[in-house]
Amino acid sequence: MSALTQEARAWAADDPDEVTTAELLAAVERVEAGDDEAAADLADRFSGMLQFGTAGLRGAIGAGPMRMNRAVVIRAAAGLSTFLHERLGEAPLVVIGFDARHGSTQFAQDTADVVAAAGGRALLLPQAWPTPVLAFAVRHLGADAGVMVTASHNPPQDNGYKVYLGGRVVTDAGRGAQIVPPYDVEIAAAIERVGAVADVPRSTDDAARTGGSQEVLSSTILDDYVTRALRVAPDGCATDLTVVLTPLHGVGGALVERVLREAGFEDVTVVAEQAEPDPEFPTVAFPNPEEPGALDLAYATAARVGADLIIANDPDADRCSIAMPDPTAPTGWRQLTGDEVGSLLGERIASASAGAGATLASSIVSSRLLAAIATAHGLEYRATLTGFKWIARVPGLDFGYEEAIGYCVDPGGVRDKDGVTAALLLAVHAAQLASIGRTLADALDDIARSYGVYATGQLSVRVSDLSLIGAAMDRLRNAPPTTLAGSAVEKVVDLATGSEELPPTDGLLYETADRSRVIVRPSGTEPKLKCYLEAIVDVEHDADGARLAEVRAQAAERLAALRTDIAAAAGV
């Protein structure tokens, strides 16, 4: 333990932040006083260095190398700057954004200081804005890289550091998208070479010496984003649709409301209790629209104002969820799944793009319905690994989505998921349907009649011990199920081997004789094992509402059986 406490004291001596320095020294004192719980905590903080994962860093805020803090961020910024200089052979242009989480403003400023002191040009967004604005700015300004300080929909104690590459670094379809290999590996290696944090140049004198600079952008960049976002709405989209909007205490509320109003939606009510950014997210257990209870206040507001549509964004507004009226539901509302929204948007965009040589894309864990939609409209379809860092790189992309309520409806403007433009297009879709006496539910029924019922679900197991996830994956690899939901497993794919279409990833895919599918993978951002389930049941093209309900019930039963069987096979 003396070696660990010495390492902790050395880290504290190099920590530029008084708060985390005091936090770490206090932990050391408790350890030296014989506190076993403090010893375990300290060992966890120093169990390694927080590594680049899904497009950057993400972790709990706190002191030590395995936490999100100023020392870790400064090292990351130094490594990123080194990578960019080595790639370009000259000074990079880096745009930096941040949300309203604890520490975000300081982390963004530290990044700008490091970039400028290293000789780069740092452009800092002027306030806490949604992630899609940063992703837009990377392409719009021709930046070589972008950094967004956010942990998206993670719990309040977390923060993150998302990295985009563009400009002169990435010139193909992935320009302005989140990092993928080999860039992440190269950046991580550059971070590893960073020495003492105290030796990383950060001052204005350093910037003057190297020719670097930093500036705070004006609000014009937000105006430019809004102008681009409004392209997804038809001109003169005047509507009397009543919309309830919740940003879940995040930074998207003002922007989404502005975009909706400028598109012609005059009756928009923001959930008052969740309207303003609050890093504690006090009214929800988890700030994720998909979590149970997250929309309770939105339902109450919708009942009060007589809403036709509920729109919910996650805290950094790169995701979007919607709910539609349903008198049979306990709340009077039915929240659509990510796959249902993906099919609505996919059918709409495919219908407008038929014959145009466009491509639709989704992650492999999303529904196969989008592939059927693309085929029916004569379009290309691509399946990618999970995450928009892969979806956004598809050449010729016209629409991409992932089941985790992420949608890209304007790849030319934002090469990432964008909950703002998705919200606008969904509102437009609902309004246009309403104008001819139809609803989103009717549109989903039409899709089912055209392609069949594609029912999807998920089994998600949160663990406190990450080794349990590895053990479950080992069990499935060593003893794969031979039947699922009463149907023989006819196809088993270990995604770790990779293929011509997909790079290697830790995952397992099972398909059965009745076209059911299960994909099992560890989460890339949370301590969870995720199992993605899909059942397909054909339905007659002229099926009435009763018949559709019957087929959907059959599909739901099959999903329940898939969930039970894969849980048993994985031992979870």
XYZ file of C-alpha atoms in Angstrom:
572
model
C 0.000 0.000 0.000
C 2.934 2.361 0.589
C 3.749 2.207 -3.140
C 0.144 3.113 -3.979
C 0.012 6.034 -1.566
C 3.353 7.272 -2.890
C 1.964 7.113 -6.423
C -1.130 8.999 -5.264
C 0.931 11.711 -3.581
C 3.025 12.092 -6.727
C -0.125 12.442 -8.829
C -1.532 15.002 -6.386
C 1.683 17.041 -6.612
C 1.212 17.213 -10.398
C -2.549 17.910 -10.299
C -3.350 21.497 -11.391
C -6.697 21.545 -9.595
C -6.948 22.394 -5.897
C -10.203 20.488 -5.385
C -9.048 17.145 -6.786
C -5.645 17.559 -5.149
C -7.310 17.939 -1.753
C -9.666 15.054 -2.534
C -6.761 12.746 -3.330
C -4.629 13.734 -0.331
C -7.618 13.201 1.948
C -8.063 9.736 0.482
C -4.383 8.987 1.092
C -4.706 10.053 4.714
C -7.678 7.737 5.221
C -5.741 4.864 3.687
C -2.757 5.508 5.896
C -5.106 5.549 8.892
C -6.168 1.990 8.041
C -9.476 2.646 6.213
C -10.036 -0.454 4.046
C -12.839 1.140 2.030
C -10.614 4.110 1.213
C -7.826 1.714 0.238
C -10.092 -0.077 -2.248
C -11.234 3.259 -3.669
C -7.658 4.495 -4.049
C -6.611 1.266 -5.728
C -9.459 1.697 -8.216
C -8.469 5.299 -8.958
C -4.944 4.104 -9.776
C -5.821 0.836 -11.517
C -4.684 2.315 -14.829
C -5.187 5.364 -17.014
C -8.622 6.294 -18.347
C -8.433 5.073 -21.927
C -9.871 6.270 -25.206
C -12.982 4.196 -25.907
C -16.154 5.263 -27.691
C -14.820 8.338 -29.494
C -12.720 9.518 -26.565
C -12.840 9.444 -22.773
C -15.703 8.856 -20.368
C -15.713 8.197 -16.644
C -16.625 9.368 -13.179
C -15.409 12.814 -12.128
C -12.761 12.664 -9.427
C -9.058 12.600 -8.667
C -6.637 10.053 -10.090
C -5.755 8.650 -13.518
C -8.890 6.478 -13.767
C -11.232 9.453 -13.302
C -12.261 12.474 -15.346
C -10.350 15.478 -14.046
C -8.232 18.388 -15.232
C -4.987 16.412 -15.138
C -6.431 13.673 -17.355
C -8.016 16.208 -19.718
C -4.817 18.243 -20.051
C -2.888 15.081 -20.898
C -5.568 14.135 -23.455
C -5.450 17.595 -25.036
C -1.644 17.475 -25.203
C -1.722 14.051 -26.833
C -4.384 15.155 -29.319
C -2.362 18.258 -30.203
C 0.762 16.186 -30.754
C -1.170 13.766 -32.963
C -2.569 16.611 -35.057
C 0.805 18.330 -35.487
C 2.415 15.039 -36.490
C -0.369 14.259 -38.968
C -0.482 17.703 -40.534
C 3.046 18.953 -40.191
C 1.596 22.324 -39.282
C -0.708 24.015 -36.791
C -4.184 22.494 -36.503
C -7.558 24.207 -36.198
C -9.553 22.729 -33.297
C -13.104 23.678 -32.323
C -14.161 22.912 -28.748
C -17.629 22.594 -27.218
C -19.030 21.656 -23.848
C -22.281 20.805 -22.089
C -23.493 21.871 -18.632
C -22.148 18.929 -16.633
C -19.870 19.346 -13.653
C -16.424 20.363 -14.872
C -17.328 20.752 -18.542
C -16.544 24.461 -18.833
C -13.133 24.064 -17.183
C -12.245 20.975 -19.217
C -13.070 22.843 -22.425
C -10.981 25.841 -21.389
C -8.042 23.608 -20.466
C -8.257 22.003 -23.900
C -8.252 25.391 -25.628
C -5.265 26.498 -23.543
C -3.262 23.393 -24.450
C -4.113 23.555 -28.152
C -3.146 27.236 -28.380
C 0.045 26.843 -26.360
C 1.110 24.015 -28.688
C 0.798 26.388 -31.637
C -2.705 25.472 -32.772
C -5.759 27.636 -33.319
C -8.445 26.880 -30.731
C -12.032 27.997 -31.343
C -14.196 27.728 -28.234
C -17.982 27.657 -28.422
C -19.296 30.571 -26.315
C -21.594 28.607 -24.019
C -22.934 25.159 -23.216
C -24.592 23.954 -26.413
C -25.681 20.552 -27.755
C -23.182 18.109 -29.209
C -24.670 18.402 -32.739
C -23.648 22.083 -32.814
C -20.030 21.097 -32.179
C -20.219 18.332 -34.806
C -21.698 20.849 -37.261
C -18.978 23.389 -36.475
C -16.215 20.891 -37.274
C -17.468 20.546 -40.858
C -18.791 24.092 -41.273
C -15.543 25.724 -40.149
C -13.278 23.201 -41.825
C -11.674 22.312 -38.499
C -9.051 19.605 -38.315
C -10.519 18.316 -35.068
C -13.332 18.894 -32.647
C -13.604 18.175 -28.943
C -16.936 17.945 -27.149
C -16.846 17.757 -23.373
C -19.917 15.708 -22.480
C -20.995 12.399 -21.003
C -24.245 12.463 -22.983
C -26.911 10.550 -21.001
C -24.626 9.105 -18.324
C -25.345 9.669 -14.600
C -24.548 13.056 -12.979
C -21.216 11.943 -11.543
C -19.742 11.287 -15.013
C -18.179 13.408 -17.699
C -16.472 12.683 -20.999
C -14.313 13.907 -23.836
C -15.513 13.159 -27.349
C -13.135 13.688 -30.285
C -13.988 14.363 -33.941
C -11.595 14.567 -36.888
C -12.077 16.511 -40.086
C -10.462 19.184 -42.213
C -7.095 18.032 -43.447
C -6.929 14.912 -41.273
C -9.936 13.006 -42.634
C -11.040 13.803 -46.172
C -13.350 10.867 -46.975
C -16.970 10.250 -45.942
C -15.891 10.294 -42.312
C -14.890 13.975 -42.364
C -16.291 15.528 -39.210
C -17.175 12.195 -37.606
C -16.031 10.725 -34.300
C -12.681 8.971 -34.206
C -12.206 5.319 -35.137
C -9.101 3.119 -35.405
C -6.315 3.771 -36.146
C -6.787 7.385 -35.041
C -7.856 6.479 -31.509
C -4.827 4.228 -31.059
C -2.469 6.912 -32.355
C -3.991 9.570 -30.081
C -3.806 7.213 -27.105
C -0.134 6.561 -27.861
C 0.533 10.301 -27.996
C -1.221 10.751 -24.653
C 0.889 7.976 -23.187
C 4.027 9.929 -24.140
C 2.921 13.040 -22.216
C 5.109 13.556 -19.168
C 4.249 15.636 -16.143
C 1.090 17.702 -16.432
C 2.997 20.644 -14.985
C 5.281 20.517 -18.022
C 2.418 20.769 -20.545
C 2.438 24.351 -21.908
C -0.866 26.144 -21.262
C -0.151 29.843 -20.810
C -0.780 32.778 -23.121
C 2.990 33.327 -23.155
C 3.425 29.800 -24.510
C 0.828 30.480 -27.191
C 2.556 33.722 -28.168
C 5.867 31.901 -28.450
C 4.468 29.104 -30.646
C 2.187 31.303 -32.724
C -0.935 29.641 -31.368
C -4.187 31.392 -30.605
C -7.592 30.885 -29.094
C -10.833 32.718 -29.525
C -14.406 32.418 -28.359
C -16.764 32.077 -31.299
C -19.783 34.330 -31.595
C -23.376 33.096 -31.598
C -23.268 33.277 -35.405
C -22.186 29.641 -35.442
C -25.460 28.704 -33.732
C -27.402 30.769 -36.266
C -25.597 28.904 -39.041
C -26.533 25.602 -37.447
C -30.194 26.628 -37.220
C -30.218 27.704 -40.872
C -28.855 24.298 -41.852
C -31.244 22.428 -39.538
C -34.278 24.116 -41.051
C -33.462 22.500 -44.402
C -35.080 19.283 -43.189
C -38.450 21.070 -42.860
C -40.543 22.077 -45.894
C -40.958 25.794 -46.515
C -43.919 27.312 -44.747
C -44.557 24.379 -42.435
C -47.261 26.224 -40.488
C -49.012 23.826 -38.132
C -51.309 23.775 -35.148
C -49.688 20.613 -33.759
C -49.275 20.909 -29.993
C -45.822 19.750 -28.909
C -44.412 19.101 -25.447
C -40.626 19.188 -25.244
C -38.275 18.073 -22.478
C -34.483 18.476 -22.570
C -34.162 16.437 -19.332
C -32.137 19.191 -17.613
C -29.730 19.258 -20.549
C -28.563 21.925 -22.968
C -30.918 21.240 -25.864
C -34.141 22.885 -24.711
C -33.661 26.419 -26.030
C -32.219 25.266 -29.355
C -34.835 22.608 -30.099
C -37.618 25.027 -29.198
C -36.088 27.697 -31.441
C -35.778 25.324 -34.389
C -39.358 24.116 -33.982
C -40.746 27.636 -33.763
C -38.757 28.900 -36.732
C -40.062 25.927 -38.723
C -43.639 27.003 -37.982
C -44.529 25.121 -34.795
C -46.103 27.810 -32.658
C -47.588 25.663 -29.891
C -44.519 24.287 -28.091
C -44.482 23.786 -24.319
C -41.225 22.971 -22.565
C -41.529 20.881 -19.395
C -40.891 23.576 -16.796
C -39.279 21.327 -14.179
C -36.696 20.067 -16.696
C -36.218 23.146 -18.882
C -32.988 24.591 -17.515
C -29.586 22.862 -17.583
C -28.808 21.229 -14.245
C -25.837 18.862 -13.871
C -27.578 17.030 -11.027
C -30.569 16.011 -13.229
C -32.747 16.188 -10.100
C -36.078 14.938 -11.475
C -34.852 11.702 -13.086
C -33.022 8.608 -11.881
C -30.974 8.572 -15.107
C -30.967 11.426 -17.657
C -31.845 9.127 -20.530
C -35.238 9.383 -22.291
C -35.361 5.594 -22.545
C -35.154 5.038 -18.787
C -38.388 4.254 -16.894
C -39.872 7.392 -15.356
C -37.812 9.825 -17.435
C -40.901 11.084 -19.272
C -43.324 11.184 -16.346
C -43.214 14.972 -16.113
C -43.618 15.235 -19.865
C -46.726 13.037 -19.687
C -48.165 15.259 -16.972
C -47.428 18.392 -18.979
C -48.902 16.833 -22.110
C -52.118 15.989 -20.270
C -52.370 19.574 -19.037
C -51.883 21.229 -22.441
C -53.565 18.591 -24.604
C -50.428 17.738 -26.575
C -50.306 15.811 -29.833
C -46.630 14.862 -29.590
C -43.938 14.584 -26.913
C -40.286 15.120 -27.843
C -37.512 14.239 -25.387
C -33.810 14.838 -25.863
C -30.961 13.485 -23.797
C -28.796 16.076 -21.967
C -26.469 16.871 -24.893
C -29.323 16.593 -27.419
C -27.652 14.174 -29.785
C -30.444 11.672 -29.114
C -34.172 12.080 -29.513
C -37.186 10.107 -28.336
C -40.876 10.696 -29.027
C -44.178 9.585 -27.549
C -47.597 9.620 -29.185
C -51.092 9.551 -27.666
C -52.372 6.047 -26.854
C -55.634 5.786 -24.882
C -54.885 2.140 -24.061
C -51.622 2.952 -22.263
C -51.634 3.622 -18.482
C -50.122 7.058 -19.023
C -52.224 7.810 -22.091
C -49.015 7.841 -24.127
C -46.833 5.322 -25.926
C -43.127 6.027 -26.210
C -41.787 4.699 -29.488
C -38.684 2.543 -29.575
C -35.567 3.638 -31.380
C -36.261 1.077 -34.088
C -39.832 2.315 -34.566
C -38.616 5.886 -34.976
C -35.856 4.634 -37.277
C -38.440 2.950 -39.493
C -40.625 6.080 -39.628
C -37.711 8.292 -40.608
C -36.244 5.647 -42.891
C -39.481 5.160 -44.823
C -39.971 8.909 -45.169
C -36.429 9.607 -46.354
C -36.306 6.518 -48.592
C -39.563 7.520 -50.273
C -38.078 10.937 -51.074
C -34.745 9.456 -52.204
C -35.980 6.558 -54.346
C -33.792 6.133 -57.412
C -31.351 8.813 -56.264
C -28.495 6.425 -55.516
C -28.669 7.158 -51.800
C -27.644 4.832 -48.994
C -29.383 4.013 -45.722
C -27.377 2.632 -42.812
C -27.872 1.358 -39.297
C -25.873 -0.485 -36.679
C -25.955 -4.269 -36.697
C -27.881 -4.295 -33.413
C -30.674 -2.193 -34.909
C -33.681 -3.689 -36.661
C -33.276 -5.304 -40.064
C -36.384 -3.410 -41.154
C -34.317 -0.530 -42.543
C -32.617 -2.953 -44.938
C -36.041 -4.073 -46.183
C -37.092 -0.447 -46.631
C -33.950 0.339 -48.617
C -34.441 -2.680 -50.876
C -38.076 -1.791 -51.553
C -37.080 1.708 -52.661
C -34.089 0.627 -54.739
C -31.545 2.108 -52.362
C -28.297 0.769 -50.964
C -28.153 -0.415 -47.368
C -25.149 -0.802 -45.090
C -24.942 -2.391 -41.652
C -22.154 -1.098 -39.421
C -20.701 -1.752 -36.017
C -22.484 -0.134 -33.089
C -21.938 3.597 -32.773
C -22.251 6.632 -34.974
C -18.512 6.792 -35.470
C -19.136 3.899 -37.877
C -22.541 4.858 -39.285
C -21.357 8.361 -40.156
C -18.547 6.952 -42.313
C -20.823 5.200 -44.800
C -20.238 6.712 -48.278
C -23.314 8.280 -49.878
C -25.200 8.252 -46.580
C -28.678 9.759 -46.777
C -30.000 8.501 -43.448
C -28.484 6.532 -40.600
C -29.704 5.435 -37.211
C -29.029 3.222 -34.236
C -31.627 1.671 -31.959
C -30.348 3.708 -28.990
C -32.480 6.664 -30.230
C -29.731 8.173 -32.378
C -30.594 9.479 -35.868
C -28.685 11.279 -38.602
C -31.164 12.937 -40.980
C -28.763 15.502 -42.481
C -25.355 13.882 -42.997
C -24.149 16.819 -45.059
C -24.540 19.141 -42.105
C -23.798 16.929 -39.096
C -21.861 13.706 -39.554
C -23.169 12.303 -36.307
C -26.435 11.603 -34.558
C -28.423 14.795 -34.119
C -31.407 14.936 -31.786
C -32.297 18.461 -32.883
C -32.852 17.845 -36.598
C -34.397 14.446 -35.834
C -36.891 16.132 -33.496
C -37.784 18.657 -36.181
C -38.281 16.060 -38.909
C -40.425 13.890 -36.628
C -42.578 16.890 -35.713
C -42.942 17.726 -39.413
C -43.891 14.124 -40.162
C -46.510 14.074 -37.404
C -47.918 17.435 -38.537
C -48.189 16.382 -42.171
C -49.947 13.183 -41.185
C -52.330 15.137 -38.954
C -53.162 17.459 -41.846
C -54.678 14.500 -43.721
C -56.342 12.994 -40.664
C -53.686 10.375 -39.921
C -51.242 9.681 -37.089
C -47.807 8.240 -36.459
C -49.560 5.064 -35.324
C -51.204 4.844 -38.752
C -47.789 5.265 -40.392
C -46.364 2.423 -38.293
C -49.294 0.228 -39.323
C -48.603 1.013 -42.970
C -44.975 0.003 -42.522
C -46.029 -3.285 -40.899
C -48.387 -4.062 -43.783
C -45.643 -3.340 -46.304
C -42.765 -5.212 -44.683
C -44.120 -7.349 -41.834
C -43.846 -6.869 -38.092
C -40.259 -6.400 -36.950
C -40.418 -6.516 -33.152
C -37.283 -5.602 -31.247
C -36.342 -5.625 -27.595
C -33.366 -5.774 -25.309
C -32.030 -7.598 -22.300
C -29.613 -5.316 -20.477
C -27.728 -6.541 -17.417
C -25.859 -3.940 -15.329
C -22.978 -5.375 -13.284
C -20.733 -4.095 -10.526
C -17.999 -6.585 -11.452
C -16.883 -6.276 -15.090
C -15.486 -9.815 -15.031
C -19.069 -11.094 -15.048
C -19.504 -9.719 -18.567
C -16.435 -11.545 -19.819
C -17.588 -14.738 -18.130
C -20.992 -14.514 -19.834
C -19.383 -13.978 -23.245
C -17.096 -16.967 -22.625
C -20.071 -19.171 -21.741
C -21.855 -18.215 -24.952
C -18.754 -18.830 -27.058
C -17.992 -22.194 -25.473
C -21.573 -23.459 -25.327
C -23.735 -21.528 -27.808
C -27.499 -22.104 -27.712
C -28.853 -24.574 -30.267
C -32.426 -23.266 -30.111
C -33.918 -19.876 -29.247
C -37.630 -19.326 -28.689
C -38.300 -22.829 -29.976
C -36.564 -22.286 -33.309
C -33.287 -23.930 -34.327
C -30.231 -21.694 -34.379
C -29.010 -21.869 -37.981
C -26.372 -19.154 -37.954
C -23.742 -18.313 -35.341
C -21.270 -15.495 -35.974
C -18.471 -14.486 -33.625
C -18.107 -10.826 -34.495
C -14.647 -10.786 -32.898
C -13.265 -12.425 -36.060
C -14.387 -9.554 -38.294
C -15.426 -9.802 -41.943
C -15.200 -7.941 -45.236
C -18.163 -5.835 -44.141
C -17.380 -5.303 -40.456
C -14.196 -4.769 -38.433
C -13.716 -7.101 -35.439
C -15.739 -6.336 -32.311
C -16.583 -8.251 -29.163
C -20.011 -9.648 -29.979
C -21.970 -12.771 -30.869
C -24.810 -13.084 -33.382
C -27.414 -15.857 -33.545
C -30.101 -16.293 -36.214
C -32.803 -18.932 -36.106
C -34.863 -20.764 -38.688
C -37.834 -18.440 -38.150
C -35.596 -15.360 -38.787
C -35.361 -14.387 -35.138
C -32.040 -12.822 -34.185
C -30.066 -12.205 -31.018
C -26.858 -10.165 -30.771
C -24.914 -10.122 -27.500
C -22.188 -7.564 -26.750
C -20.647 -5.666 -23.855
C -21.691 -2.017 -23.710
C -19.036 0.414 -24.903
C -19.968 3.140 -22.403
C -21.519 1.456 -19.357
C -20.888 -1.649 -17.199
C -23.601 -3.638 -18.959
C -24.044 -6.790 -20.987
C -26.526 -6.075 -23.767
C -28.587 -8.579 -25.710
C -30.456 -7.210 -28.735
C -33.494 -9.232 -29.750
C -35.558 -9.239 -32.948
C -38.502 -11.324 -34.126
C -40.050 -11.028 -37.597
C -43.618 -12.085 -38.333
C -45.203 -11.678 -41.756
C -48.557 -9.972 -42.093
C -51.049 -9.574 -44.923
C -50.889 -6.339 -46.906
C -54.595 -5.732 -46.269
C -54.531 -6.664 -42.567
C -56.919 -4.664 -40.416
C -56.145 -3.277 -36.978
C -57.265 -6.421 -35.180
C -55.043 -8.616 -37.319
C -52.049 -6.313 -36.803
C -52.590 -6.464 -33.045
C -52.676 -10.258 -33.229
C -49.414 -10.455 -35.191
C -47.728 -7.967 -32.876
C -48.773 -10.076 -29.901
C -47.204 -13.137 -31.559
C -43.975 -11.213 -32.115
C -43.991 -9.993 -28.506
C -44.349 -13.563 -27.249
C -41.412 -14.614 -29.372
C -39.330 -11.730 -28.002
C -40.140 -12.778 -24.446
C -39.008 -16.328 -25.222
C -35.800 -15.045 -26.832
C -35.087 -12.967 -23.728
C -35.570 -15.942 -21.419
C -33.489 -18.317 -23.524
C -30.512 -16.031 -24.107
C -30.414 -15.086 -20.424
C -30.257 -18.769 -19.508
C -27.537 -19.456 -22.085
C -25.439 -16.515 -20.873
C -25.965 -17.378 -17.229
C -27.347 -13.959 -16.361
